[in-house]
């Protein structure tokens, strides 16, 4: 393998990009099919319909279309696989497509069987979140939206509604789908949601550019309090999540509120589980009362797949199939993923359990989305997004973005005596790459809900770009489960080389949808393999972990013969190149953990306990960095770099924030009384007038340029029972040259950043002393009523 040790980034990418672009160029000459659309101007029988008239409002057009449908046609359109209506010139439509971290054929809406054979596969969301960079998140989703429209234009998409992002809170470290989320912090998850939705749908980074037209449609899921798949025989279909109003208000709901209000998402998916006894998809207060009435949601609401049937068949909430259909349509659901309505919808109408006006409302919401996507405006090649073609899929720019995302997300957890970066100027360096994930492909590198990648670079291939003399050994006989290991053979390989990289961790056999973990330590004989190789190696070894959820590696953290540890999540199709660039010093790591890493004893905490706050009386430790009181392997926001960074508070606009408003409330918190103000009683102008501008100085003291996430926390000086121990109030990723100093500004709105939820689920601002925290630096603020 050719050695690239002295070449720059662009040179490193040339062979990979050239292969990808050459392959893609060959595909361009394949004849593409016409994408499906309605209102063909050459069709005399349909072009005169009002629903085809772009001069009318979208609401008028949708209402006209719905008025022309028979009952059977109406019922056929409120399931995910909506058939064509030939007499009106309406093609079939598939509501279910996936684009979690790249356009994927994981759902029935996308096919890689024509001009376009693949799409850019970005890192799994949990790793991208570790960059703490909303601009990067936006650029990724913008690329996904572009590629999605290109797939549609090539005639390979049966729909343009994508069921992403997953913005549930990564509450429990065992959750198999935590990898799909941006982590455990509600504010990070909320900002990720907004960035993703804006990028995919065609809005600008800061919002405001999106009109009625959509490049693609994003869907906030799973609404709400969904974070258990299958644990000790209990599955998501029957789980009843008991959630306090306080936890709903300050943990579970904020990402969805931001997704709708700030992101202007056009879709919501209601979750399988029940919350406090009521199935999410049958909860009028949730879907209509909260999403539509409080948040002014303007879009469609889909069930998760088969969620309507389980309301009757597994949860027993509805007595009959017809009752289940009546419950979800009354609650505000618009389309079912499944065929329960196909089977039982007409009988529900005939039994007078479902009024026609509820079906019409659902259809108007659904056809409004299809109109907003430009699917009822004639030939799409002549419309707003019609020129997006196959050349924009797997483009050099998108692949560079996938590489950047992996590099900026990978977290350096340990680097004793600056073992890393490894020397790249010595062409004779020998390297052993050992472990079940070292040469693994999609399951270990891409995560779940992935499509066909443009050009997958395994971790082994990435290392071979830097070291001619690279030896590979899998270590385990059966992948990451590692029930059987070739420890002696792997040890002999390790003895022969200068450096050893161990690539261990998890894959989708260990954590995935419908499969939560039972343990938090490494599977099978992985630890024994690591210990044996570390003991035998000439130098301290480098441990790389692939996983979505946290792993208790306390043994490695404390072992001096393990000199460096990196967490690489599931790094996407160019993750192999990204990891090698970090280990050999062509990139300075800067990722920070978006989740708390708990000790393995945390498994004694029931996964079904949804409480965020600790309960000292029962020994319940709480969850996430905001409330968890127990020991940690690594804390939220932890991450090292090859550079040392320092901070200072350059300026804070004011030290005292005055709530000069009437009707201040009192709360008795033994042994004293605390004054507070309800946020709902403060106008938006009042909240804005109390905002505090904070300017931080950040210095890179290292010899390498670095991209560094700055995390600004807040905590109350006097801890009040039930309030967060600290909470993130701002974050920004800054790029600093070697020994460069720069400034970062934050605008803190007390109503948003300094408020907490009380036990009634109401946001309040409490008087008292607060500390702003960044690194080791503190700054005091006072709220005075």
Short mmCIF file of C-alpha atoms in Angstrom, two decimals, residues 192-604:
data_model
loop_
_atom_site.label_atom_id
_atom_site.label_comp_id
_atom_site.label_asym_id
_atom_site.label_seq_id
_atom_site.Cartn_x
_atom_site.Cartn_y
_atom_site.Cartn_z
CA UNK A 192 -29.33 19.54 16.47
CA UNK A 193 -33.01 19.17 15.60
CA UNK A 194 -33.24 22.73 14.30
CA UNK A 195 -30.02 22.45 12.27
CA UNK A 196 -31.05 19.14 10.73
CA UNK A 197 -34.57 20.25 9.80
CA UNK A 198 -33.42 23.54 8.31
CA UNK A 199 -30.74 21.88 6.21
CA UNK A 200 -32.86 19.03 4.90
CA UNK A 201 -35.92 21.15 4.08
CA UNK A 202 -33.94 23.86 2.27
CA UNK A 203 -33.92 26.64 4.86
CA UNK A 204 -30.90 28.77 5.81
CA UNK A 205 -28.67 28.07 8.82
CA UNK A 206 -30.37 30.76 10.91
CA UNK A 207 -33.84 30.16 9.50
CA UNK A 208 -36.19 32.56 7.78
CA UNK A 209 -35.46 31.65 4.16
CA UNK A 210 -37.91 28.77 3.96
CA UNK A 211 -41.22 29.70 2.43
CA UNK A 212 -43.95 27.22 1.67
CA UNK A 213 -41.77 25.09 -0.63
CA UNK A 214 -39.73 22.16 0.68
CA UNK A 215 -36.58 20.62 -0.76
CA UNK A 216 -37.41 17.54 1.31
CA UNK A 217 -39.57 16.99 4.38
CA UNK A 218 -38.08 16.29 7.84
CA UNK A 219 -39.94 14.48 10.63
CA UNK A 220 -39.23 14.91 14.35
CA UNK A 221 -39.41 11.52 16.06
CA UNK A 222 -40.36 9.74 18.34
CA UNK A 223 -42.93 11.93 20.11
CA UNK A 224 -42.51 11.50 23.12
CA UNK A 225 -40.51 10.05 26.05
CA UNK A 226 -39.41 7.08 23.93
CA UNK A 227 -36.08 5.55 24.96
CA UNK A 228 -36.63 1.88 25.72
CA UNK A 229 -36.74 -0.79 23.01
CA UNK A 230 -36.45 -4.21 24.64
CA UNK A 231 -35.24 -4.70 28.20
CA UNK A 232 -35.73 -7.81 30.33
CA UNK A 233 -38.68 -9.02 28.29
CA UNK A 234 -40.44 -5.63 28.22
CA UNK A 235 -40.66 -4.03 24.78
CA UNK A 236 -41.48 -0.57 23.45
CA UNK A 237 -44.87 -1.69 22.17
CA UNK A 238 -46.36 -2.19 25.62
CA UNK A 239 -44.11 -0.03 27.81
CA UNK A 240 -45.94 2.61 29.83
CA UNK A 241 -43.49 5.44 30.54
CA UNK A 242 -44.41 7.13 33.79
CA UNK A 243 -43.09 10.66 33.40
CA UNK A 244 -43.50 13.65 35.70
CA UNK A 245 -44.68 16.99 34.36
CA UNK A 246 -41.35 18.42 35.50
CA UNK A 247 -39.30 15.94 33.46
CA UNK A 248 -41.54 16.36 30.44
CA UNK A 249 -41.08 20.13 30.58
CA UNK A 250 -37.31 20.33 30.96
CA UNK A 251 -36.03 17.10 29.40
CA UNK A 252 -38.31 15.19 27.04
CA UNK A 253 -40.28 17.93 25.27
CA UNK A 254 -37.81 20.80 24.58
CA UNK A 255 -36.18 19.11 21.54
CA UNK A 256 -39.58 18.57 19.93
CA UNK A 257 -40.70 22.11 20.68
CA UNK A 258 -37.55 23.51 19.05
CA UNK A 259 -37.88 21.13 16.12
CA UNK A 260 -41.37 22.48 15.44
CA UNK A 261 -41.15 26.13 16.49
CA UNK A 262 -37.61 27.04 15.44
CA UNK A 263 -36.89 24.36 12.84
CA UNK A 264 -40.37 24.53 11.29
CA UNK A 265 -40.39 20.79 10.74
CA UNK A 266 -43.10 19.55 8.40
CA UNK A 267 -43.53 16.15 10.05
CA UNK A 268 -43.84 14.53 13.47
CA UNK A 269 -43.86 10.82 14.29
CA UNK A 270 -45.74 9.67 17.39
CA UNK A 271 -44.02 6.90 19.34
CA UNK A 272 -45.13 3.36 20.17
CA UNK A 273 -45.06 3.68 23.93
CA UNK A 274 -47.64 5.00 26.32
CA UNK A 275 -46.93 7.98 28.54
CA UNK A 276 -48.75 7.92 31.84
CA UNK A 277 -51.17 5.36 30.47
CA UNK A 278 -52.06 6.99 27.14
CA UNK A 279 -50.56 5.76 23.82
CA UNK A 280 -48.66 8.62 22.21
CA UNK A 281 -50.50 8.20 18.91
CA UNK A 282 -53.86 8.37 20.67
CA UNK A 283 -53.03 11.35 22.88
CA UNK A 284 -55.11 14.37 21.81
CA UNK A 285 -53.39 16.60 24.35
CA UNK A 286 -50.00 15.71 22.91
CA UNK A 287 -50.65 15.75 19.16
CA UNK A 288 -53.29 18.45 18.92
CA UNK A 289 -53.23 20.30 22.23
CA UNK A 290 -49.44 20.63 22.40
CA UNK A 291 -47.98 20.26 18.89
CA UNK A 292 -50.68 21.99 16.86
CA UNK A 293 -52.29 24.39 19.30
CA UNK A 294 -49.40 25.44 21.57
CA UNK A 295 -46.53 25.12 19.11
CA UNK A 296 -48.49 25.97 15.92
CA UNK A 297 -47.25 22.89 14.12
CA UNK A 298 -48.02 23.03 10.41
CA UNK A 299 -47.42 19.63 8.90
CA UNK A 300 -48.42 15.98 9.04
CA UNK A 301 -48.28 13.49 11.91
CA UNK A 302 -47.44 9.85 11.21
CA UNK A 303 -47.56 6.85 13.46
CA UNK A 304 -44.53 4.67 13.93
CA UNK A 305 -44.90 1.45 11.99
CA UNK A 306 -47.76 -0.74 13.23
CA UNK A 307 -48.29 1.64 16.18
CA UNK A 308 -52.02 1.88 15.46
CA UNK A 309 -52.57 -1.87 15.62
CA UNK A 310 -50.73 -2.28 18.92
CA UNK A 311 -53.08 0.19 20.62
CA UNK A 312 -55.69 -2.54 20.42
CA UNK A 313 -53.79 -5.77 19.94
CA UNK A 314 -50.94 -5.38 22.44
CA UNK A 315 -51.71 -2.47 24.74
CA UNK A 316 -55.42 -3.22 25.02
CA UNK A 317 -56.10 0.51 25.23
CA UNK A 318 -58.73 0.32 22.50
CA UNK A 319 -61.37 -2.43 22.69
CA UNK A 320 -61.60 -2.98 18.92
CA UNK A 321 -59.55 -2.21 15.79
CA UNK A 322 -62.14 0.41 14.86
CA UNK A 323 -61.75 2.06 18.26
CA UNK A 324 -57.98 2.23 17.78
CA UNK A 325 -58.42 3.99 14.43
CA UNK A 326 -60.96 6.36 15.95
CA UNK A 327 -58.61 7.16 18.83
CA UNK A 328 -55.62 8.09 16.65
CA UNK A 329 -57.54 10.16 14.12
CA UNK A 330 -59.34 12.04 16.87
CA UNK A 331 -55.98 12.67 18.60
CA UNK A 332 -54.59 14.28 15.44
CA UNK A 333 -52.62 11.57 13.67
CA UNK A 334 -52.79 11.93 9.87
CA UNK A 335 -51.15 8.86 8.35
CA UNK A 336 -50.49 5.34 9.56
CA UNK A 337 -47.30 3.44 8.86
CA UNK A 338 -48.96 0.08 8.31
CA UNK A 339 -52.22 -1.30 6.95
CA UNK A 340 -54.58 -1.32 9.93
CA UNK A 341 -56.64 1.50 8.43
CA UNK A 342 -56.71 -0.36 5.13
CA UNK A 343 -58.20 -3.37 6.91
CA UNK A 344 -60.49 -1.69 9.42
CA UNK A 345 -60.92 1.96 8.39
CA UNK A 346 -64.13 1.55 6.39
CA UNK A 347 -65.84 -0.41 9.14
CA UNK A 348 -64.82 2.33 11.60
CA UNK A 349 -66.61 4.86 9.38
CA UNK A 350 -69.66 2.66 8.87
CA UNK A 351 -69.88 2.11 12.63
CA UNK A 352 -69.86 5.92 12.97
CA UNK A 353 -66.76 5.82 15.14
CA UNK A 354 -64.77 7.96 12.72
CA UNK A 355 -66.40 11.10 11.27
CA UNK A 356 -65.49 12.01 7.71
CA UNK A 357 -64.26 15.45 8.75
CA UNK A 358 -61.37 13.86 10.70
CA UNK A 359 -60.31 11.89 7.63
CA UNK A 360 -60.58 15.06 5.51
CA UNK A 361 -58.41 16.97 8.00
CA UNK A 362 -55.76 14.26 7.81
CA UNK A 363 -55.85 14.24 4.01
CA UNK A 364 -55.58 18.01 3.79
CA UNK A 365 -52.47 17.89 5.97
CA UNK A 366 -51.00 15.10 3.84
CA UNK A 367 -51.70 16.58 0.42
CA UNK A 368 -50.49 19.99 1.63
CA UNK A 369 -47.07 18.44 2.25
CA UNK A 370 -47.00 16.82 -1.19
CA UNK A 371 -47.93 20.15 -2.76
CA UNK A 372 -45.22 21.94 -0.74
CA UNK A 373 -42.72 19.40 -2.10
CA UNK A 374 -43.64 20.49 -5.63
CA UNK A 375 -45.27 17.19 -6.56
CA UNK A 376 -48.45 18.82 -7.88
CA UNK A 377 -46.87 21.49 -10.09
CA UNK A 378 -46.12 19.59 -13.27
CA UNK A 379 -42.76 18.38 -14.49
CA UNK A 380 -40.34 18.70 -11.50
CA UNK A 381 -37.33 19.18 -13.76
CA UNK A 382 -38.65 22.67 -14.53
CA UNK A 383 -39.24 23.61 -10.89
CA UNK A 384 -37.22 25.02 -7.99
CA UNK A 385 -35.16 21.92 -7.21
CA UNK A 386 -35.34 20.37 -10.66
CA UNK A 387 -31.70 20.92 -11.62
CA UNK A 388 -30.28 18.89 -8.72
CA UNK A 389 -28.80 15.88 -10.47
CA UNK A 390 -26.83 12.69 -9.92
CA UNK A 391 -23.51 14.57 -10.00
CA UNK A 392 -24.38 16.11 -6.64
CA UNK A 393 -24.60 12.70 -4.96
CA UNK A 394 -21.31 11.36 -3.56
CA UNK A 395 -19.70 14.62 -4.64
CA UNK A 396 -16.21 15.55 -3.49
CA UNK A 397 -17.69 18.28 -1.28
CA UNK A 398 -20.06 15.88 0.46
CA UNK A 399 -17.34 13.28 1.01
CA UNK A 400 -15.06 15.96 2.46
CA UNK A 401 -17.93 16.86 4.78
CA UNK A 402 -18.27 13.22 5.85
CA UNK A 403 -14.54 13.15 6.61
CA UNK A 404 -14.72 16.43 8.55
CA UNK A 405 -17.66 15.18 10.58
CA UNK A 406 -15.81 12.04 11.63
CA UNK A 407 -12.58 13.90 12.43
CA UNK A 408 -14.35 16.56 14.46
CA UNK A 409 -16.46 14.06 16.39
CA UNK A 410 -13.86 11.47 17.45
CA UNK A 411 -13.06 11.92 21.15
CA UNK A 412 -9.60 11.48 22.66
CA UNK A 413 -10.19 10.06 26.14
CA UNK A 414 -6.61 9.34 27.26
CA UNK A 415 -3.14 10.25 26.01
CA UNK A 416 -0.54 9.39 28.64
CA UNK A 417 2.85 11.04 28.13
CA UNK A 418 1.72 12.29 24.71
CA UNK A 419 1.83 8.84 23.13
CA UNK A 420 -0.24 10.28 20.30
CA UNK A 421 0.22 11.37 17.63
CA UNK A 422 2.39 8.54 16.32
CA UNK A 423 5.42 9.47 14.23
CA UNK A 424 4.59 9.62 10.54
CA UNK A 425 8.02 10.58 9.27
CA UNK A 426 9.47 7.11 9.78
CA UNK A 427 8.61 4.93 6.74
CA UNK A 428 9.82 1.79 8.49
CA UNK A 429 7.37 2.01 11.39
CA UNK A 430 5.59 -1.29 12.05
CA UNK A 431 2.00 -1.31 13.22
CA UNK A 432 -0.35 -4.03 14.40
CA UNK A 433 -4.07 -3.34 14.05
CA UNK A 434 -5.90 -5.89 16.17
CA UNK A 435 -9.52 -6.36 17.11
CA UNK A 436 -12.97 -7.44 15.94
CA UNK A 437 -13.80 -3.97 14.56
CA UNK A 438 -10.46 -3.30 12.86
CA UNK A 439 -11.50 -4.49 9.42
CA UNK A 440 -15.26 -4.55 9.86
CA UNK A 441 -17.50 -2.91 7.31
CA UNK A 442 -21.01 -1.55 7.54
CA UNK A 443 -22.24 -2.88 10.90
CA UNK A 444 -19.27 -1.47 12.81
CA UNK A 445 -18.55 1.69 10.85
CA UNK A 446 -21.91 2.96 9.61
CA UNK A 447 -24.21 2.24 12.54
CA UNK A 448 -27.88 1.67 11.68
CA UNK A 449 -30.31 3.19 9.18
CA UNK A 450 -27.51 3.46 6.65
CA UNK A 451 -27.67 3.39 2.88
CA UNK A 452 -25.20 2.18 0.31
CA UNK A 453 -21.99 4.21 0.92
CA UNK A 454 -20.08 5.81 -1.92
CA UNK A 455 -16.74 4.24 -1.00
CA UNK A 456 -16.31 2.68 2.41
CA UNK A 457 -12.86 3.05 3.98
CA UNK A 458 -12.39 0.52 6.79
CA UNK A 459 -10.26 1.45 9.78
CA UNK A 460 -7.58 -0.98 8.64
CA UNK A 461 -7.41 0.62 5.21
CA UNK A 462 -7.02 4.03 6.85
CA UNK A 463 -3.99 2.85 8.83
CA UNK A 464 -2.44 1.23 5.76
CA UNK A 465 -2.29 4.67 4.14
CA UNK A 466 0.23 5.66 6.80
CA UNK A 467 2.22 2.50 7.58
CA UNK A 468 3.56 0.17 4.91
CA UNK A 469 4.27 -2.47 7.49
CA UNK A 470 0.78 -2.96 8.90
CA UNK A 471 -0.26 -6.34 10.28
CA UNK A 472 -3.90 -7.17 10.93
CA UNK A 473 -5.38 -9.72 13.30
CA UNK A 474 -9.10 -9.94 14.25
CA UNK A 475 -8.39 -11.10 17.81
CA UNK A 476 -11.94 -12.44 18.20
CA UNK A 477 -13.40 -15.31 16.20
CA UNK A 478 -16.96 -14.03 16.10
CA UNK A 479 -16.86 -10.25 15.88
CA UNK A 480 -17.48 -7.90 18.79
CA UNK A 481 -19.42 -10.47 20.82
CA UNK A 482 -16.01 -12.17 21.19
CA UNK A 483 -17.24 -15.39 22.79
CA UNK A 484 -14.08 -16.98 21.41
CA UNK A 485 -10.73 -15.20 21.03
CA UNK A 486 -7.33 -16.03 19.52
CA UNK A 487 -5.47 -14.37 22.35
CA UNK A 488 -2.14 -16.19 22.00
CA UNK A 489 -1.88 -15.54 18.25
CA UNK A 490 -2.80 -11.88 18.71
CA UNK A 491 -0.18 -11.50 21.46
CA UNK A 492 2.50 -12.92 19.16
CA UNK A 493 1.56 -10.38 16.48
CA UNK A 494 1.74 -7.55 19.02
CA UNK A 495 5.21 -8.56 20.20
CA UNK A 496 6.70 -8.07 16.74
CA UNK A 497 5.72 -4.46 16.03
CA UNK A 498 6.57 -0.95 17.19
CA UNK A 499 2.97 0.11 17.94
CA UNK A 500 -0.33 -1.64 18.53
CA UNK A 501 -3.80 -0.22 17.84
CA UNK A 502 -6.64 -2.24 19.36
CA UNK A 503 -10.00 -1.65 17.67
CA UNK A 504 -12.66 -2.96 19.99
CA UNK A 505 -16.17 -2.05 21.17
CA UNK A 506 -19.65 -2.80 19.86
CA UNK A 507 -21.61 -3.10 16.64
CA UNK A 508 -25.26 -3.58 15.69
CA UNK A 509 -25.27 -7.12 17.09
CA UNK A 510 -24.81 -5.54 20.52
CA UNK A 511 -26.97 -2.40 20.31
CA UNK A 512 -29.69 -1.58 17.82
CA UNK A 513 -33.39 -0.97 17.37
CA UNK A 514 -35.38 -3.59 19.33
CA UNK A 515 -32.25 -4.59 21.25
CA UNK A 516 -31.08 -2.78 24.38
CA UNK A 517 -27.87 -3.83 26.14
CA UNK A 518 -27.74 -5.93 29.29
CA UNK A 519 -24.23 -4.89 30.29
CA UNK A 520 -22.06 -1.77 30.10
CA UNK A 521 -18.65 -3.44 29.92
CA UNK A 522 -16.98 -4.85 26.83
CA UNK A 523 -18.57 -8.01 25.41
CA UNK A 524 -17.13 -11.49 25.78
CA UNK A 525 -13.37 -11.82 25.97
CA UNK A 526 -12.52 -8.34 24.69
CA UNK A 527 -11.07 -7.14 28.02
CA UNK A 528 -8.98 -10.28 28.39
CA UNK A 529 -7.66 -9.76 24.85
CA UNK A 530 -6.82 -6.11 25.58
CA UNK A 531 -5.07 -6.90 28.86
CA UNK A 532 -2.98 -9.68 27.34
CA UNK A 533 -1.82 -7.62 24.38
CA UNK A 534 -1.09 -4.54 26.51
CA UNK A 535 1.05 -6.65 28.83
CA UNK A 536 3.07 -8.12 25.94
CA UNK A 537 3.55 -5.06 23.72
CA UNK A 538 6.83 -3.15 23.47
CA UNK A 539 5.14 0.19 24.08
CA UNK A 540 1.81 1.25 25.60
CA UNK A 541 -1.03 0.34 23.26
CA UNK A 542 -3.70 2.54 21.67
CA UNK A 543 -7.30 1.50 22.33
CA UNK A 544 -10.01 2.56 19.87
CA UNK A 545 -13.67 2.00 20.77
CA UNK A 546 -16.51 1.86 18.30
CA UNK A 547 -19.92 2.19 19.92
CA UNK A 548 -23.02 4.30 20.19
CA UNK A 549 -23.57 3.92 23.90
CA UNK A 550 -20.98 4.30 26.69
CA UNK A 551 -18.74 1.45 27.84
CA UNK A 552 -17.19 1.00 31.27
CA UNK A 553 -13.48 0.87 30.48
CA UNK A 554 -12.25 1.85 33.93
CA UNK A 555 -9.65 -0.92 33.67
CA UNK A 556 -8.15 0.69 30.56
CA UNK A 557 -8.35 4.19 31.98
CA UNK A 558 -6.18 3.09 34.93
CA UNK A 559 -3.76 0.77 33.06
CA UNK A 560 -0.42 2.47 32.31
CA UNK A 561 0.21 -0.02 29.51
CA UNK A 562 -2.77 1.41 27.66
CA UNK A 563 -1.36 4.78 26.67
CA UNK A 564 -4.19 6.25 24.61
CA UNK A 565 -7.93 5.73 24.26
CA UNK A 566 -10.20 7.11 21.54
CA UNK A 567 -13.96 6.81 21.11
CA UNK A 568 -14.94 6.84 17.43
CA UNK A 569 -18.68 6.17 17.62
CA UNK A 570 -19.75 4.73 14.27
CA UNK A 571 -17.71 7.08 12.07
CA UNK A 572 -19.30 6.66 8.64
CA UNK A 573 -17.83 5.73 5.30
CA UNK A 574 -14.63 7.79 5.68
CA UNK A 575 -14.18 7.02 9.37
CA UNK A 576 -11.15 4.85 8.66
CA UNK A 577 -9.33 7.76 7.08
CA UNK A 578 -10.43 10.18 9.83
CA UNK A 579 -9.20 7.95 12.65
CA UNK A 580 -5.82 7.38 10.98
CA UNK A 581 -5.36 11.11 10.41
CA UNK A 582 -5.92 11.74 14.11
CA UNK A 583 -3.64 8.95 15.32
CA UNK A 584 -0.83 10.01 12.97
CA UNK A 585 -1.23 13.73 13.70
CA UNK A 586 -2.75 15.09 10.50
CA UNK A 587 -5.74 16.24 12.52
CA UNK A 588 -5.98 17.55 16.06
CA UNK A 589 -8.85 15.79 17.90
CA UNK A 590 -11.45 18.03 19.50
CA UNK A 591 -14.61 15.97 20.02
CA UNK A 592 -16.30 15.96 23.44
CA UNK A 593 -18.63 13.31 24.83
CA UNK A 594 -22.33 14.11 24.30
CA UNK A 595 -23.26 11.51 26.94
CA UNK A 596 -22.20 10.52 30.45
CA UNK A 597 -20.21 7.27 30.61
CA UNK A 598 -21.60 5.33 33.57
CA UNK A 599 -19.93 2.52 35.54
CA UNK A 600 -21.08 -1.03 34.84
CA UNK A 601 -22.99 -1.19 38.13
CA UNK A 602 -25.50 1.26 36.66
CA UNK A 603 -27.29 -1.77 35.18
CA UNK A 604 -28.89 -2.27 38.61
#
